[in-house]
Short mmCIF file of N, CA and C in Angstrom, two decimals:
data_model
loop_
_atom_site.label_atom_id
_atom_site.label_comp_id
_atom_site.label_asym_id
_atom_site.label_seq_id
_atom_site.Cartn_x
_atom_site.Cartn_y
_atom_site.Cartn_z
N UNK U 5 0.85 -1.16 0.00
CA UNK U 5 0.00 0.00 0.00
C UNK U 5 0.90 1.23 0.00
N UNK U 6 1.08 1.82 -0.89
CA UNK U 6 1.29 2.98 -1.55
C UNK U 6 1.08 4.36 -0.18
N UNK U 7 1.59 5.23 0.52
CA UNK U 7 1.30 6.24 1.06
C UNK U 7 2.24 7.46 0.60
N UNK U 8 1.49 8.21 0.49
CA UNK U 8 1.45 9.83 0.54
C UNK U 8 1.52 10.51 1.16
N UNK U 9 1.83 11.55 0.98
CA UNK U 9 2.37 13.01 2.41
C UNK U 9 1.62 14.19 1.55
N UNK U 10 0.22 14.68 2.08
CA UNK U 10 -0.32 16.04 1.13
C UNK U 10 -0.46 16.96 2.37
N UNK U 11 0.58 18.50 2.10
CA UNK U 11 0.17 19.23 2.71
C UNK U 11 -0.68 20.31 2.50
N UNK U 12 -1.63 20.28 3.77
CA UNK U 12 -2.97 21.58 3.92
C UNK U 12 -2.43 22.75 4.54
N UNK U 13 -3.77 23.43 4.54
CA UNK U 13 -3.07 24.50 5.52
C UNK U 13 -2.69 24.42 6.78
N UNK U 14 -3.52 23.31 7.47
CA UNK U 14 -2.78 23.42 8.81
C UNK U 14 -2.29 22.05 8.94
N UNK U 15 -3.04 20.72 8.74
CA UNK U 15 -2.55 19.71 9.00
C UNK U 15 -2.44 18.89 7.89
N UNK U 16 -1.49 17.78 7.75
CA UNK U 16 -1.18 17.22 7.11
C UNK U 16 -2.22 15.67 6.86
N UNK U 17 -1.75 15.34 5.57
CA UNK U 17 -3.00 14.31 5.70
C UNK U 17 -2.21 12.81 5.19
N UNK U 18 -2.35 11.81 5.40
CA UNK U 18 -1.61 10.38 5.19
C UNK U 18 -2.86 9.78 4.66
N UNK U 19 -2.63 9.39 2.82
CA UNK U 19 -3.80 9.12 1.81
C UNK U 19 -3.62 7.45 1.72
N UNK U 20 -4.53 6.81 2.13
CA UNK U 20 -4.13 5.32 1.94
C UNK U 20 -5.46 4.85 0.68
N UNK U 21 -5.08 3.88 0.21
CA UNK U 21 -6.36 3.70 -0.36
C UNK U 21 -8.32 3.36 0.22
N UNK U 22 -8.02 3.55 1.90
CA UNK U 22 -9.24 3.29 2.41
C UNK U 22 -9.92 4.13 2.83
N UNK U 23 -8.84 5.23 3.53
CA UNK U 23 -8.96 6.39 4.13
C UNK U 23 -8.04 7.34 4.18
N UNK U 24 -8.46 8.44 4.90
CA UNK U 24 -7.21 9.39 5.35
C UNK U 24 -7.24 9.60 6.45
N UNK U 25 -5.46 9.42 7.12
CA UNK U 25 -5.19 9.66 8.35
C UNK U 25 -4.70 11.03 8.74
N UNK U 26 -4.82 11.92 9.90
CA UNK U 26 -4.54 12.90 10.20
C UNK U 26 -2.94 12.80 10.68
N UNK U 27 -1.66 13.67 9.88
CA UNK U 27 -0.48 13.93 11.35
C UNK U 27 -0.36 15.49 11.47
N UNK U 28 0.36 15.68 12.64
CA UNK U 28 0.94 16.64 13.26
C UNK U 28 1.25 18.34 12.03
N UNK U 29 1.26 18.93 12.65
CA UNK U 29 1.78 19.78 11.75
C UNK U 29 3.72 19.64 11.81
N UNK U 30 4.19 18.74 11.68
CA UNK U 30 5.57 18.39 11.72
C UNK U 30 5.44 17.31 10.88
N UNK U 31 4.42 16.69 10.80
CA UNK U 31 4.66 15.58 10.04
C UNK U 31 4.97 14.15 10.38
N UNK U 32 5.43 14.40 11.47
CA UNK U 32 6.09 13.23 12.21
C UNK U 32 5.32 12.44 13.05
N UNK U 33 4.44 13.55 13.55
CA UNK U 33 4.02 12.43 14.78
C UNK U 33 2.06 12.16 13.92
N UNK U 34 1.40 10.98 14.48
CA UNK U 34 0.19 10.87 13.85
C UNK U 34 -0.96 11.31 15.08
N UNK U 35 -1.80 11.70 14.44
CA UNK U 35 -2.89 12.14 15.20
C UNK U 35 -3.90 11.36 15.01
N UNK U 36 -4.71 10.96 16.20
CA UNK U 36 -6.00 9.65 16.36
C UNK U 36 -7.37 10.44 15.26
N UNK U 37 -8.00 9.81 14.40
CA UNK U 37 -8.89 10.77 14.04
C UNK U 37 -10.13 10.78 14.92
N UNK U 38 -10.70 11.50 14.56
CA UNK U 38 -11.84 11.75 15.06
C UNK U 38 -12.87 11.05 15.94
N UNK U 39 -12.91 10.37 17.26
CA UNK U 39 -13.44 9.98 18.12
C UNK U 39 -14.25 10.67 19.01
N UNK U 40 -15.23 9.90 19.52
CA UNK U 40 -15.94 10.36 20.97
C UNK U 40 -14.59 10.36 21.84
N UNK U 41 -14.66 11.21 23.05
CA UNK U 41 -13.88 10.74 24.28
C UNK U 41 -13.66 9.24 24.74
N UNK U 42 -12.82 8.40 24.60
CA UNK U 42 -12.27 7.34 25.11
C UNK U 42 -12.96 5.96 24.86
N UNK U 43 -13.34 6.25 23.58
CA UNK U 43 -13.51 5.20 22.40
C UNK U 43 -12.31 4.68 21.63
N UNK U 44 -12.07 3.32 21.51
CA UNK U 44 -10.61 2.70 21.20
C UNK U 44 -11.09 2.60 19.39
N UNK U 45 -12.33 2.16 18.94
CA UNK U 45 -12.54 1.85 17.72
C UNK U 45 -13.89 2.48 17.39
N UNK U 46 -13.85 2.61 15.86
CA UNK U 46 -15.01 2.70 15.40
C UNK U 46 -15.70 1.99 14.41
N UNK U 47 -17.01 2.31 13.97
CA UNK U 47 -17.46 1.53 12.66
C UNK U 47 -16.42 1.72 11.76
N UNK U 48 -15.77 2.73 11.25
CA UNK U 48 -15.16 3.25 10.34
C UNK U 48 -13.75 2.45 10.44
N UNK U 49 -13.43 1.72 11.25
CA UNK U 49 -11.89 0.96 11.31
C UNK U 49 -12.42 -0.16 10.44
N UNK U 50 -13.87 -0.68 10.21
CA UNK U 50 -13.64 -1.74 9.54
C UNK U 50 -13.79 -1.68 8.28
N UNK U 51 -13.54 -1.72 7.35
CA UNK U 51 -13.24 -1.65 5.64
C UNK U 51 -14.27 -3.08 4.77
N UNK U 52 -14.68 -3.04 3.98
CA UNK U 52 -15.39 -3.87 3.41
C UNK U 52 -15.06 -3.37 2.17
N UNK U 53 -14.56 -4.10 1.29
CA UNK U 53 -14.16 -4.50 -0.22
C UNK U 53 -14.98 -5.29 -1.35
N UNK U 54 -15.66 -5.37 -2.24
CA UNK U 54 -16.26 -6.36 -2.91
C UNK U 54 -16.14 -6.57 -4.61
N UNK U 55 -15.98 -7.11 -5.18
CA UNK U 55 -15.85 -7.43 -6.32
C UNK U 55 -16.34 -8.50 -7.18
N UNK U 56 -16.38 -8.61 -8.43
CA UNK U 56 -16.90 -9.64 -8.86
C UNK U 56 -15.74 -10.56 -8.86
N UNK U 57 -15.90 -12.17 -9.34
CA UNK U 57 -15.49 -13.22 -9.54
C UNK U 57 -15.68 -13.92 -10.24
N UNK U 58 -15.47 -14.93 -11.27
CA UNK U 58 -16.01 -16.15 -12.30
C UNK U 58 -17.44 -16.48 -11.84
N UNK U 59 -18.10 -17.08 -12.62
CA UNK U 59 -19.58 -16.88 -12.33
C UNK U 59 -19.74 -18.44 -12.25
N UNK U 60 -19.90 -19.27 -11.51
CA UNK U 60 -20.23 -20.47 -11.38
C UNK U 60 -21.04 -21.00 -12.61
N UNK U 61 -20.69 -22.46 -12.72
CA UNK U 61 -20.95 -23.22 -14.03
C UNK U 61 -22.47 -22.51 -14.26
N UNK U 62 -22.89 -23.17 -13.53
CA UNK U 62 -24.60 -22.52 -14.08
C UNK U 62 -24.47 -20.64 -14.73
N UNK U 63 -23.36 -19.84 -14.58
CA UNK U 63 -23.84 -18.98 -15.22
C UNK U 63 -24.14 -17.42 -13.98
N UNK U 64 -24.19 -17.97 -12.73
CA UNK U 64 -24.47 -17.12 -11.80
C UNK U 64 -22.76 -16.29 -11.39
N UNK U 65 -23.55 -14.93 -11.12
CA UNK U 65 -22.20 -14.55 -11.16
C UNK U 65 -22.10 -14.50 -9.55
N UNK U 66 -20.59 -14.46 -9.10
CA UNK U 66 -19.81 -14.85 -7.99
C UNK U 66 -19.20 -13.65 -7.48
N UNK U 67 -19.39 -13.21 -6.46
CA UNK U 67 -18.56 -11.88 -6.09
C UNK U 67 -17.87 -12.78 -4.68
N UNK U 68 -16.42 -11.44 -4.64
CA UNK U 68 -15.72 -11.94 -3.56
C UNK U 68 -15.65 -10.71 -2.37
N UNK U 69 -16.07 -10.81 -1.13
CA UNK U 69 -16.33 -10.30 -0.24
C UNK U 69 -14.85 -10.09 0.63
N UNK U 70 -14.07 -9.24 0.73
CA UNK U 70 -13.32 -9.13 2.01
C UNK U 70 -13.93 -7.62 3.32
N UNK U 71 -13.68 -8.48 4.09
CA UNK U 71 -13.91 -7.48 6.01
C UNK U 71 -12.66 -7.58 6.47
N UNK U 72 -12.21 -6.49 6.77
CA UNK U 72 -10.68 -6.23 7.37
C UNK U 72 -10.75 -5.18 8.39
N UNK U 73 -10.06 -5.41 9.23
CA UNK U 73 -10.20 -4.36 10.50
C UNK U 73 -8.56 -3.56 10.45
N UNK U 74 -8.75 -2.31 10.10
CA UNK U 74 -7.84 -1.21 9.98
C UNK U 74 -7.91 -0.08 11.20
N UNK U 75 -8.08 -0.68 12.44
CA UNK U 75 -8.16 0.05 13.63
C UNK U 75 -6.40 0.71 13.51
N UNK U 76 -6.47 1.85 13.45
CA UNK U 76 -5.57 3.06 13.67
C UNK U 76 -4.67 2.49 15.27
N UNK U 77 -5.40 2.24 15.91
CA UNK U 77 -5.01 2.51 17.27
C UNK U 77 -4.53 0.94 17.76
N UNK U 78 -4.25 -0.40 16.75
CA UNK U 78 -4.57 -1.93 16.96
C UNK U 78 -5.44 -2.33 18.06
N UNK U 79 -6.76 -2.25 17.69
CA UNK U 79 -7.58 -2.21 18.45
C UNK U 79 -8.08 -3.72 17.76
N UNK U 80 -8.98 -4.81 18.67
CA UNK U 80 -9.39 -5.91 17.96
C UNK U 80 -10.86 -5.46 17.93
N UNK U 81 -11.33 -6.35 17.16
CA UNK U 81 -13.26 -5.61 16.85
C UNK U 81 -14.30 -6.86 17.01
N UNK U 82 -15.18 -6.67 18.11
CA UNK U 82 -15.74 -8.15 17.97
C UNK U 82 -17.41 -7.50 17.42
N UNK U 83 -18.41 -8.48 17.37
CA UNK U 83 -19.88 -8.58 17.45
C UNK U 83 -20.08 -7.64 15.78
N UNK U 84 -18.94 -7.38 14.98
CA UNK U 84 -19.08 -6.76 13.63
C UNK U 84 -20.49 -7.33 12.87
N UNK U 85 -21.43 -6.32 13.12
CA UNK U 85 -22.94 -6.20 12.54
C UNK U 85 -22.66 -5.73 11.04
N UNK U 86 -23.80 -5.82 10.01
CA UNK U 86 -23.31 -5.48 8.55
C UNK U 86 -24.98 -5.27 8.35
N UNK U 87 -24.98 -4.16 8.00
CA UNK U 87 -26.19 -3.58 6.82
C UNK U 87 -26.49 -4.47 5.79
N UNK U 88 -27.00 -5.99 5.15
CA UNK U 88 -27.11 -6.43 3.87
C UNK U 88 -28.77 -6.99 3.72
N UNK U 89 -29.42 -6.13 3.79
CA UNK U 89 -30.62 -6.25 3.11
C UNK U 89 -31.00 -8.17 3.04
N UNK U 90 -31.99 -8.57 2.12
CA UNK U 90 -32.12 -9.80 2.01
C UNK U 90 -31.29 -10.95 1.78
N UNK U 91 -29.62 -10.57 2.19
CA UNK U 91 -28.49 -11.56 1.62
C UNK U 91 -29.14 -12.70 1.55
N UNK U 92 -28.55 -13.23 0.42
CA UNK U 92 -28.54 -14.55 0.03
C UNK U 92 -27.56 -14.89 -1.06
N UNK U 93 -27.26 -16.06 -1.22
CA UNK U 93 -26.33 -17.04 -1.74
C UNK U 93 -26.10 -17.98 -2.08
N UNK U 94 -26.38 -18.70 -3.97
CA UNK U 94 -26.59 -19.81 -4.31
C UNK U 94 -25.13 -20.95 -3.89
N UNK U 95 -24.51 -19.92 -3.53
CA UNK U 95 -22.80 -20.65 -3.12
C UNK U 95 -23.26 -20.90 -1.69
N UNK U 96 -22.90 -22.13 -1.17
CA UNK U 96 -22.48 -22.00 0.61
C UNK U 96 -21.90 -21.43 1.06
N UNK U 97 -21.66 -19.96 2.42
CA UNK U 97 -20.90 -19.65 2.61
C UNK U 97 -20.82 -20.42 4.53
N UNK U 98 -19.34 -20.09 4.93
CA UNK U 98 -19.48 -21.17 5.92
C UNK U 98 -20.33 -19.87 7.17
N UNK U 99 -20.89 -20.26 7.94
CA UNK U 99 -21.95 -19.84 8.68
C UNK U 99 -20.83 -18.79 9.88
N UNK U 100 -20.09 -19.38 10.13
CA UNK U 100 -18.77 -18.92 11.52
C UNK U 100 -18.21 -18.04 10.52
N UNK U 101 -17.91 -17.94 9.19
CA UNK U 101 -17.66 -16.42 8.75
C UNK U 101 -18.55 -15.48 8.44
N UNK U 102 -19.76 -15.98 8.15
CA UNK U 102 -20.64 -14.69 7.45
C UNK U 102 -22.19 -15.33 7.52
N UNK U 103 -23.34 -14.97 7.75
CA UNK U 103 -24.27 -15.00 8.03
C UNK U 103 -25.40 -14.17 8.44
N UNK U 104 -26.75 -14.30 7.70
CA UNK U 104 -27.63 -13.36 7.88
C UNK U 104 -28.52 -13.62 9.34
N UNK U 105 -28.78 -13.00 10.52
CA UNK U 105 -29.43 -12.93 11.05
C UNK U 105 -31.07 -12.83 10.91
N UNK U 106 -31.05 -11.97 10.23
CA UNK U 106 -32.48 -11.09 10.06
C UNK U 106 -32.28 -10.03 8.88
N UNK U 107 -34.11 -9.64 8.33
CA UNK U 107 -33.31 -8.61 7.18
C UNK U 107 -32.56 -7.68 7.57
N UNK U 108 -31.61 -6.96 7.01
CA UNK U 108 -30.58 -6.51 6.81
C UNK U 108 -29.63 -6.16 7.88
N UNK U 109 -29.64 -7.41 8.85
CA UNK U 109 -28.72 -7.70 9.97
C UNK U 109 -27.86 -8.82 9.55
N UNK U 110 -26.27 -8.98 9.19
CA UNK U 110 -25.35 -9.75 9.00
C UNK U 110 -24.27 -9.92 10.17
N UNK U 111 -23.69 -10.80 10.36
CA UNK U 111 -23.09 -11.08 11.16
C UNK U 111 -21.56 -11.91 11.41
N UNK U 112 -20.87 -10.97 11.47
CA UNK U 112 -19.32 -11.61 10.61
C UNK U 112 -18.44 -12.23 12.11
N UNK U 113 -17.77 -13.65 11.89
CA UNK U 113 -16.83 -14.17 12.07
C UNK U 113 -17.86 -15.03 13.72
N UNK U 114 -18.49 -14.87 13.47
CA UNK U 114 -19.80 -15.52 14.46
C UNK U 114 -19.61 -14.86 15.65
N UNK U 115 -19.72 -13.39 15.35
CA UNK U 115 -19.46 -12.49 16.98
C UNK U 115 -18.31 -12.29 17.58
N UNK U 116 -16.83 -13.53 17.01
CA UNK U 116 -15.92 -13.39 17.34
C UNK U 116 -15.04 -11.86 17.04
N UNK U 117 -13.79 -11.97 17.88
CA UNK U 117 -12.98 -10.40 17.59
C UNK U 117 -11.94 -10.95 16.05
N UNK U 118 -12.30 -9.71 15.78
CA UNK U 118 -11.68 -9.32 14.61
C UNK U 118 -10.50 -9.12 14.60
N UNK U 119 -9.10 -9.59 14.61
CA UNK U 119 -7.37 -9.11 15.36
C UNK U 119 -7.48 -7.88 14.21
N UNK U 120 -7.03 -6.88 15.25
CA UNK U 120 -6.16 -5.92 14.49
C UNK U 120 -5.58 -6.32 13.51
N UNK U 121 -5.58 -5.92 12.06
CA UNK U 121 -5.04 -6.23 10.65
C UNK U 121 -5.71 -7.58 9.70
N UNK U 122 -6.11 -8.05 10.86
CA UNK U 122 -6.99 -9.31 10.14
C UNK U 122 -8.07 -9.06 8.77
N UNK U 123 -8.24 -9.89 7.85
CA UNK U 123 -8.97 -10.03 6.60
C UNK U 123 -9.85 -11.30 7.14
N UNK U 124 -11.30 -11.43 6.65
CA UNK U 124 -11.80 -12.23 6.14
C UNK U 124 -12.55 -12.35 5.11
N UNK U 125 -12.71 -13.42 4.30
CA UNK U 125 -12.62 -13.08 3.25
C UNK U 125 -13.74 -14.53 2.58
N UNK U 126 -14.96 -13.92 1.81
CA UNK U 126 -16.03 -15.39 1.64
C UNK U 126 -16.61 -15.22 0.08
N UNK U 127 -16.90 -15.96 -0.45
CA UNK U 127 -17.29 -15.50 -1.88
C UNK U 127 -19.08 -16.17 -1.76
N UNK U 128 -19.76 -15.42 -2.27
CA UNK U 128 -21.07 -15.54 -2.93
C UNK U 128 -21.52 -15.43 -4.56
N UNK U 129 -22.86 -16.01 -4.56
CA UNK U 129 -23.31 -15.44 -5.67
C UNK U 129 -24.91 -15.64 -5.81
N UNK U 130 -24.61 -14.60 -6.85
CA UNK U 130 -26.32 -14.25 -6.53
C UNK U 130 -26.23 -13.37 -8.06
N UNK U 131 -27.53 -12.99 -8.49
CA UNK U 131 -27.93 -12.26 -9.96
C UNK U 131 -27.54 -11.03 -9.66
N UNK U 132 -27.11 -10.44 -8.83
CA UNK U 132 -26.70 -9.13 -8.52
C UNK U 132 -25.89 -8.95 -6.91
N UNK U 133 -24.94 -8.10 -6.88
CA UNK U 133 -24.45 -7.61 -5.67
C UNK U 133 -24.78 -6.81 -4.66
N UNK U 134 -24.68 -7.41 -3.40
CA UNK U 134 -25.35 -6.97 -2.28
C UNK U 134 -24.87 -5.51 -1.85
N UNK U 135 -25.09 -4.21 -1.33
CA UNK U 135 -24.60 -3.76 -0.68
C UNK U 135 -24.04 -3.79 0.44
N UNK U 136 -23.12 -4.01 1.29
CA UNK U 136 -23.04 -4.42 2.41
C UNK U 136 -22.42 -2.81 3.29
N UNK U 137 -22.66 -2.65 4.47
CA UNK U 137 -22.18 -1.61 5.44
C UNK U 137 -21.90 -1.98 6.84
N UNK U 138 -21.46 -1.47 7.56
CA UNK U 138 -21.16 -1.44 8.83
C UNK U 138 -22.13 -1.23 9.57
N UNK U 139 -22.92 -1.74 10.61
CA UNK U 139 -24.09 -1.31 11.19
C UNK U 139 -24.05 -0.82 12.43
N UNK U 140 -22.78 -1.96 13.10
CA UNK U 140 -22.21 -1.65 14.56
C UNK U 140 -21.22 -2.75 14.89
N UNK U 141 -20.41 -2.40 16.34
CA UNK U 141 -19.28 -2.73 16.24
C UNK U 141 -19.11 -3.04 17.86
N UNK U 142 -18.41 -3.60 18.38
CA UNK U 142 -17.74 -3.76 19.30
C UNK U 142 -16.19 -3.65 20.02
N UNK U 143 -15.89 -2.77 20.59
CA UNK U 143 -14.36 -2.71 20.69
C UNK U 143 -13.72 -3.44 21.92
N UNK U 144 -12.93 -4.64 21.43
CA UNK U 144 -12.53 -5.62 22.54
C UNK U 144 -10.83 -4.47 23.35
#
C-alpha cells in the first residue's frame, strides 16, 4: 500500500487507499482521528471491499467479499454487525464467517474479535451484488 504526504493549511494528511489519516503539523508524529472521548474503535476501522469473480458453471455470477479491521489505534473488533438487506447465496458460505441474522442484519466471524489487521474473506453469488455496510461494532 502505496502512502502519501499532502500538505494543507494546517494539518497534514496520510492518503491510503481506504482512508485518510490525520499527522501533526511536523509531520512526524500521527494524530488519532476523530473519536468520541475514550472510544478505542469505530465503525469506520472496519473496511469492506467487494468485487466480482467467475460466475459459477450454471452462469451465476460470484462476487468476492473481504472485512478487514484497519483500527488506527490496533484495536481488535468483535460482534461486527453489517447492513445487507435480504443476503442470500446460491454458493455456501461457511456460517462462523458470514451469516444473515435477520433482514438486513449480518453477522461476521460468528461475533468473534476481529485481530487488528486481520482479513476475512467469503465469496457468494447471486444475480446481482449486495450492498453491504457497517451497522455496529464492538471494541474488545
Amino acid at each position: 500500500m502505496a502512502v502519501s504526504v499532502t500538505r494543507g493549511s494546517e494539518k497534514g494528511t496520510v492518503a491510503s487507499s481506504h482512508r485518510k489519516l490525520l499527522t501533526s503539523d511536523n509531520g512526524n508524529e500521527r494524530v488519532e482521528p476523530n473519536r468520541i472521548w475514550g472510544e478505542k474503535c469505530s465503525k469506520s476501522d472496519i473496511v469492506i471491499n467487494q468485487g466480482p469473480t467467475a460466475p459459477l458453471p450454471s452462469g451465476i455470477p460470484t462476487y468476492t467479499v473481504e472485512i478487514m479491521n484497519m483500527c488506527v489505534s490496533g484495536c481488535d473488533i468483535s460482534k461486527i454487525h453489517l447492513r445487507c438487506g435480504w443476503f442470500s447465496s446460491a454458493r455456501l458460505i461457511n456460517p462462523k464467517l458470514f451469516k444473515r441474522l435477520r433482514y438486513n442484519d449480518c453477522l461476521v466471524n460468528d461475533g468473534r474479535p476481529l485481530i487488528n489487521g486481520a482479513t476475512i474473506s467469503f465469496q457468494y453469488a447471486n444475480t446481482f451484488l449486495y450492498p453491504l455496510s457497517v451497522s455496529s461494532v464492538v471494541c474488545v
